[in-house]
PDB file of C-alpha atoms in Angstrom:
ATOM      1  CA  TYR K   1     138.743 -60.143 120.555  1.00 49.00           C
ATOM      2  CA  MET K   2     138.006 -58.754 124.041  1.00 54.00           C
ATOM      3  CA  GLU K   3     139.585 -61.762 125.684  1.00 58.00           C
ATOM      4  CA  LEU K   4     142.734 -61.428 123.591  1.00 50.00           C
ATOM      5  CA  SER K   5     142.956 -57.697 124.080  1.00 52.00           C
ATOM      6  CA  LYS K   6     142.633 -58.077 127.862  1.00 55.00           C
ATOM      7  CA  LYS K   7     145.278 -60.757 127.890  1.00 54.00           C
ATOM      8  CA  PHE K   8     147.783 -58.795 125.804  1.00 53.00           C
ATOM      9  CA  GLY K   9     146.811 -55.254 126.959  1.00 53.00           C
ATOM     10  CA  THR K  10     145.543 -53.889 123.686  1.00 51.00           C
ATOM     11  CA  ILE K  11     142.277 -52.416 124.930  1.00 49.00           C
ATOM     12  CA  SER K  12     141.536 -49.197 123.111  1.00 51.00           C
ATOM     13  CA  ARG K  13     141.706 -45.915 124.999  1.00 50.00           C
ATOM     14  CA  ALA K  14     137.976 -45.332 124.543  1.00 50.00           C
ATOM     15  CA  LYS K  15     137.191 -48.672 126.143  1.00 52.00           C
ATOM     16  CA  GLN K  16     139.687 -48.010 128.954  1.00 49.00           C
ATOM     17  CA  TYR K  17     138.081 -44.618 129.440  1.00 50.00           C
ATOM     18  CA  ASN K  18     134.631 -46.134 129.776  1.00 51.00           C
ATOM     19  CA  ARG K  19     135.927 -49.110 131.743  1.00 52.00           C
ATOM     20  CA  ARG K  20     137.268 -46.849 134.483  1.00 51.00           C
ATOM     21  CA  GLY K  21     133.889 -45.158 134.746  1.00 52.00           C
ATOM     22  CA  TYR K  22     134.891 -41.717 133.513  1.00 52.00           C
ATOM     23  CA  GLY K  23     132.563 -40.096 131.061  1.00 48.00           C
ATOM     24  CA  VAL K  24     130.043 -42.865 131.269  1.00 48.00           C
ATOM     25  CA  ARG K  25     127.493 -40.656 132.983  1.00 51.00           C
ATOM     26  CA  VAL K  26     127.914 -37.954 130.362  1.00 52.00           C
ATOM     27  CA  MET K  27     127.467 -40.382 127.535  1.00 59.00           C
ATOM     28  CA  HIS K  28     124.730 -42.205 129.387  1.00 66.00           C
ATOM     29  CA  TRP K  29     122.340 -39.251 129.664  1.00 68.00           C
ATOM     30  CA  TRP K  30     123.032 -38.251 126.054  1.00 68.00           C
ATOM     31  CA  ARG K  31     122.310 -41.765 124.825  1.00 75.00           C
ATOM     32  CA  ASN K  32     119.062 -41.865 126.742  1.00 79.00           C
ATOM     33  CA  LEU K  33     117.742 -38.693 125.100  1.00 80.00           C
ATOM     34  CA  SER K  34     115.280 -39.117 122.323  1.00 86.00           C
ATOM     35  CA  LEU K  35     116.165 -37.913 118.850  1.00 88.00           C
ATOM     36  CA  LYS K  36     113.597 -35.145 119.226  1.00 90.00           C
ATOM     37  CA  LYS K  37     115.269 -33.853 122.421  1.00 88.00           C
ATOM     38  CA  LYS K  38     118.710 -34.028 120.833  1.00 87.00           C
ATOM     39  CA  PHE K  39     117.435 -32.086 117.841  1.00 91.00           C
ATOM     40  CA  LEU K  40     115.763 -29.449 120.047  1.00 92.00           C
ATOM     41  CA  GLY K  41     118.909 -29.203 122.178  1.00 90.00           C
ATOM     42  CA  GLY K  42     120.958 -28.552 119.059  1.00 91.00           C
ATOM     43  CA  ILE K  43     118.534 -25.892 117.914  1.00 94.00           C
ATOM     44  CA  PHE K  44     118.706 -24.274 121.372  1.00 94.00           C
ATOM     45  CA  ILE K  45     122.515 -24.218 121.258  1.00 93.00           C
ATOM     46  CA  VAL K  46     122.451 -22.644 117.774  1.00 94.00           C
ATOM     47  CA  PHE K  47     119.915 -20.108 119.079  1.00 94.00           C
ATOM     48  CA  LEU K  48     122.191 -19.188 122.008  1.00 95.00           C
ATOM     49  CA  ILE K  49     125.190 -18.787 119.724  1.00 94.00           C
ATOM     50  CA  THR K  50     123.145 -16.621 117.343  1.00 93.00           C
ATOM     51  CA  LEU K  51     121.842 -14.521 120.234  1.00 94.00           C
ATOM     52  CA  ALA K  52     125.351 -13.983 121.581  1.00 93.00           C
ATOM     53  CA  GLY K  53     126.556 -13.014 118.098  1.00 92.00           C
ATOM     54  CA  ASN K  54     123.720 -10.524 117.700  1.00 90.00           C
ATOM     55  CA  CYS K  55     124.465  -8.969 121.095  1.00 91.00           C
ATOM     56  CA  VAL K  56     128.130  -8.510 120.202  1.00 90.00           C
ATOM     57  CA  SER K  57     127.190  -7.177 116.776  1.00 90.00           C
ATOM     58  CA  GLY K  58     124.738  -4.697 118.311  1.00 89.00           C
ATOM     59  CA  TRP K  59     127.339  -3.473 120.771  1.00 88.00           C
ATOM     60  CA  ILE K  60     129.930  -3.017 118.021  1.00 88.00           C
ATOM     61  CA  THR K  61     127.415  -1.231 115.769  1.00 88.00           C
ATOM     62  CA  SER K  62     126.389   1.097 118.582  1.00 87.00           C
ATOM     63  CA  ASP K  63     130.010   1.954 119.335  1.00 87.00           C
ATOM     64  CA  LEU K  64     130.710   2.505 115.648  1.00 89.00           C
ATOM     65  CA  ARG K  65     127.718   4.844 115.316  1.00 89.00           C
ATOM     66  CA  ALA K  66     128.910   6.927 118.264  1.00 87.00           C
ATOM     67  CA  LYS K  67     132.413   7.212 116.818  1.00 87.00           C
ATOM     68  CA  THR K  68     131.026   8.100 113.383  1.00 89.00           C
ATOM     69  CA  ALA K  69     128.829  10.825 114.877  1.00 88.00           C
ATOM     70  CA  ARG K  70     131.816  12.297 116.714  1.00 84.00           C
ATOM     71  CA  LEU K  71     133.876  12.188 113.541  1.00 87.00           C
ATOM     72  CA  ASN K  72     131.096  13.953 111.608  1.00 90.00           C
ATOM     73  CA  ASP K  73     130.898  16.636 114.309  1.00 88.00           C
ATOM     74  CA  GLY K  74     134.654  17.109 114.039  1.00 87.00           C
ATOM     75  CA  GLN K  75     134.449  17.459 110.272  1.00 92.00           C
ATOM     76  CA  LYS K  76     131.635  20.013 110.557  1.00 90.00           C
ATOM     77  CA  LEU K  77     133.694  22.011 113.062  1.00 88.00           C
ATOM     78  CA  ASN K  78     136.718  21.851 110.788  1.00 90.00           C
ATOM     79  CA  GLN K  79     134.650  23.132 107.847  1.00 93.00           C
ATOM     80  CA  LEU K  80     133.173  25.926 109.961  1.00 89.00           C
ATOM     81  CA  LEU K  81     136.582  27.062 111.196  1.00 88.00           C
ATOM     82  CA  LEU K  82     137.968  26.988 107.657  1.00 92.00           C
ATOM     83  CA  ASN K  83     135.069  29.152 106.447  1.00 93.00           C
ATOM     84  CA  LEU K  84     135.636  31.611 109.295  1.00 89.00           C
ATOM     85  CA  GLU K  85     139.346  31.738 108.460  1.00 89.00           C
ATOM     86  CA  ILE K  86     138.491  32.479 104.811  1.00 93.00           C
ATOM     87  CA  GLN K  87     136.164  35.275 105.948  1.00 90.00           C
ATOM     88  CA  HIS K  88     138.987  36.812 107.994  1.00 88.00           C
ATOM     89  CA  ARG K  89     141.392  36.551 105.089  1.00 90.00           C
ATOM     90  CA  GLN K  90     138.817  38.432 103.000  1.00 91.00           C
ATOM     91  CA  TRP K  91     138.532  40.945 105.870  1.00 88.00           C
ATOM     92  CA  VAL K  92     142.324  41.478 105.764  1.00 87.00           C
ATOM     93  CA  LYS K  93     142.167  41.809 101.974  1.00 89.00           C
ATOM     94  CA  ALA K  94     139.480  44.512 102.301  1.00 86.00           C
ATOM     95  CA  LEU K  95     141.686  46.307 104.840  1.00 85.00           C
ATOM     96  CA  ALA K  96     144.684  46.061 102.482  1.00 86.00           C
ATOM     97  CA  THR K  97     142.549  47.438  99.630  1.00 84.00           C
ATOM     98  CA  TYR K  98     141.561  50.374 101.830  1.00 82.00           C
ATOM     99  CA  LEU K  99     145.237  50.999 102.667  1.00 82.00           C
ATOM    100  CA  ALA K 100     146.201  51.010  98.974  1.00 80.00           C
ATOM    101  CA  ASP K 101     144.009  54.062  98.350  1.00 77.00           C
ATOM    102  CA  PRO K 102     142.422  55.378 101.543  1.00 73.00           C
ATOM    103  CA  GLU K 103     141.403  58.727 100.114  1.00 72.00           C
ATOM    104  CA  GLY K 104     137.785  58.860  99.096  1.00 67.00           C
ATOM    105  CA  GLN K 105     137.063  55.462 100.630  1.00 73.00           C
ATOM    106  CA  THR K 106     135.509  54.432 103.856  1.00 76.00           C
ATOM    107  CA  LEU K 107     136.588  51.423 105.841  1.00 78.00           C
ATOM    108  CA  ASN K 108     133.631  49.041 105.477  1.00 82.00           C
ATOM    109  CA  ILE K 109     134.734  46.145 107.651  1.00 85.00           C
ATOM    110  CA  ALA K 110     133.739  45.043 111.123  1.00 85.00           C
ATOM    111  CA  THR K 111     136.049  46.706 113.619  1.00 85.00           C
ATOM    112  CA  ASP K 112     134.206  45.233 116.590  1.00 89.00           C
ATOM    113  CA  PRO K 113     135.579  41.703 117.196  1.00 89.00           C
ATOM    114  CA  THR K 114     132.133  40.484 118.246  1.00 90.00           C
ATOM    115  CA  GLN K 115     130.470  41.528 114.958  1.00 89.00           C
ATOM    116  CA  CYS K 116     132.464  39.586 112.367  1.00 88.00           C
ATOM    117  CA  GLY K 117     131.516  36.014 111.468  1.00 88.00           C
ATOM    118  CA  LEU K 118     134.074  34.521 113.834  1.00 89.00           C
ATOM    119  CA  GLY K 119     133.155  36.921 116.617  1.00 90.00           C
ATOM    120  CA  LYS K 120     129.449  36.167 116.375  1.00 91.00           C
ATOM    121  CA  TRP K 121     130.209  32.451 116.543  1.00 90.00           C
ATOM    122  CA  PHE K 122     132.987  32.797 119.129  1.00 89.00           C
ATOM    123  CA  TYR K 123     131.014  34.964 121.552  1.00 91.00           C
ATOM    124  CA  GLY K 124     127.667  33.338 120.757  1.00 90.00           C
ATOM    125  CA  GLN K 125     126.195  29.902 121.319  1.00 92.00           C
ATOM    126  CA  GLY K 126     128.365  28.219 118.658  1.00 89.00           C
ATOM    127  CA  ARG K 127     131.489  28.178 120.786  1.00 90.00           C
ATOM    128  CA  GLN K 128     129.630  26.729 123.796  1.00 91.00           C
ATOM    129  CA  ASP K 129     128.120  24.015 121.605  1.00 89.00           C
ATOM    130  CA  VAL K 130     131.533  23.020 120.286  1.00 89.00           C
ATOM    131  CA  LEU K 131     133.113  23.065 123.741  1.00 90.00           C
ATOM    132  CA  ALA K 132     130.342  20.759 124.961  1.00 90.00           C
ATOM    133  CA  LEU K 133     131.360  18.251 122.261  1.00 86.00           C
ATOM    134  CA  PHE K 134     135.112  18.896 122.349  1.00 86.00           C
ATOM    135  CA  PRO K 135     136.103  20.230 125.791  1.00 90.00           C
ATOM    136  CA  ASN K 136     139.796  19.755 124.988  1.00 90.00           C
ATOM    137  CA  LEU K 137     139.575  22.755 122.600  1.00 88.00           C
ATOM    138  CA  LYS K 138     139.008  25.220 125.449  1.00 91.00           C
ATOM    139  CA  ASP K 139     142.676  26.264 125.646  1.00 92.00           C
ATOM    140  CA  ASP K 140     142.915  26.620 121.863  1.00 90.00           C
ATOM    141  CA  PHE K 141     139.885  28.899 121.776  1.00 88.00           C
ATOM    142  CA  ALA K 142     141.257  30.932 124.677  1.00 90.00           C
ATOM    143  CA  ALA K 143     144.529  31.368 122.744  1.00 92.00           C
ATOM    144  CA  LEU K 144     142.578  32.563 119.689  1.00 89.00           C
ATOM    145  CA  GLU K 145     140.744  35.357 121.495  1.00 90.00           C
ATOM    146  CA  ALA K 146     143.664  37.795 122.027  1.00 92.00           C
ATOM    147  CA  PRO K 147     145.002  37.703 118.427  1.00 90.00           C
ATOM    148  CA  HIS K 148     141.462  38.017 117.068  1.00 89.00           C
ATOM    149  CA  ASN K 149     140.802  41.106 119.190  1.00 90.00           C
ATOM    150  CA  ALA K 150     144.200  42.543 118.255  1.00 90.00           C
ATOM    151  CA  LEU K 151     143.441  42.055 114.559  1.00 87.00           C
ATOM    152  CA  HIS K 152     140.243  44.046 114.867  1.00 88.00           C
ATOM    153  CA  GLY K 153     142.103  46.595 116.986  1.00 89.00           C
ATOM    154  CA  THR K 154     144.448  47.243 114.069  1.00 88.00           C
ATOM    155  CA  ALA K 155     141.445  48.139 111.925  1.00 86.00           C
ATOM    156  CA  VAL K 156     140.317  50.656 114.553  1.00 86.00           C
ATOM    157  CA  SER K 157     143.831  52.156 114.694  1.00 87.00           C
ATOM    158  CA  ILE K 158     144.040  52.304 110.918  1.00 83.00           C
ATOM    159  CA  ALA K 159     140.645  54.008 110.692  1.00 82.00           C
ATOM    160  CA  GLU K 160     141.694  56.617 113.288  1.00 84.00           C
ATOM    161  CA  LEU K 161     145.012  57.258 111.548  1.00 83.00           C
ATOM    162  CA  GLY K 162     143.194  57.519 108.205  1.00 80.00           C
ATOM    163  CA  ALA K 163     140.844  60.123 109.653  1.00 79.00           C
ATOM    164  CA  GLN K 164     143.926  62.120 110.715  1.00 83.00           C
ATOM    165  CA  GLY K 165     145.499  61.733 107.273  1.00 80.00           C
ATOM    166  CA  ASN K 166     148.474  59.759 108.627  1.00 81.00           C
ATOM    167  CA  PHE K 167     148.823  57.299 105.737  1.00 80.00           C
ATOM    168  CA  ASP K 168     152.352  56.196 106.651  1.00 83.00           C
ATOM    169  CA  GLY K 169     151.151  55.396 110.183  1.00 85.00           C
ATOM    170  CA  MET K 170     148.286  53.364 108.723  1.00 82.00           C
ATOM    171  CA  LYS K 171     150.686  51.218 106.706  1.00 81.00           C
ATOM    172  CA  ALA K 172     152.987  50.779 109.709  1.00 85.00           C
ATOM    173  CA  VAL K 173     150.093  49.517 111.835  1.00 83.00           C
ATOM    174  CA  PHE K 174     149.012  47.126 109.071  1.00 79.00           C
ATOM    175  CA  LYS K 175     152.407  45.448 108.940  1.00 76.00           C
TER     176      LYS K 175
END
């Protein structure tokens, strides 16, 4: 068969490949390995692939944990701000109740902007803790300060006008 294939040019590509000398060294060292060494080499390759997979998996898991923690912090902040907003809506409702019948009542709400729930958090450690986690909220918090102080200022004005008996002035300030 070899003689005929040489004569008519039908030598297979694999034989031509080896005939030219390419790849013979690669195949030669592999052929000379014992079955035990081939088996151990295969196990080593599987070990390296497994190790690489575990490293990638660990990196992805670590990144996912960090993102999940940040998301949880954001959700906690959102819940806190919603609760503080609800408290201020209740504060406004108490002020409106006082305006409905100011005679014989005292205004029992925090007029100092640092003494309400939001004020204690805003001017306390809570705001600094949040800004450490979410520094991009600094401008939003700065924009919140003036309206919050003005809201409490209306309560002071209403209380002063109520003490003077100027009920129409109280309602004008509330609007």
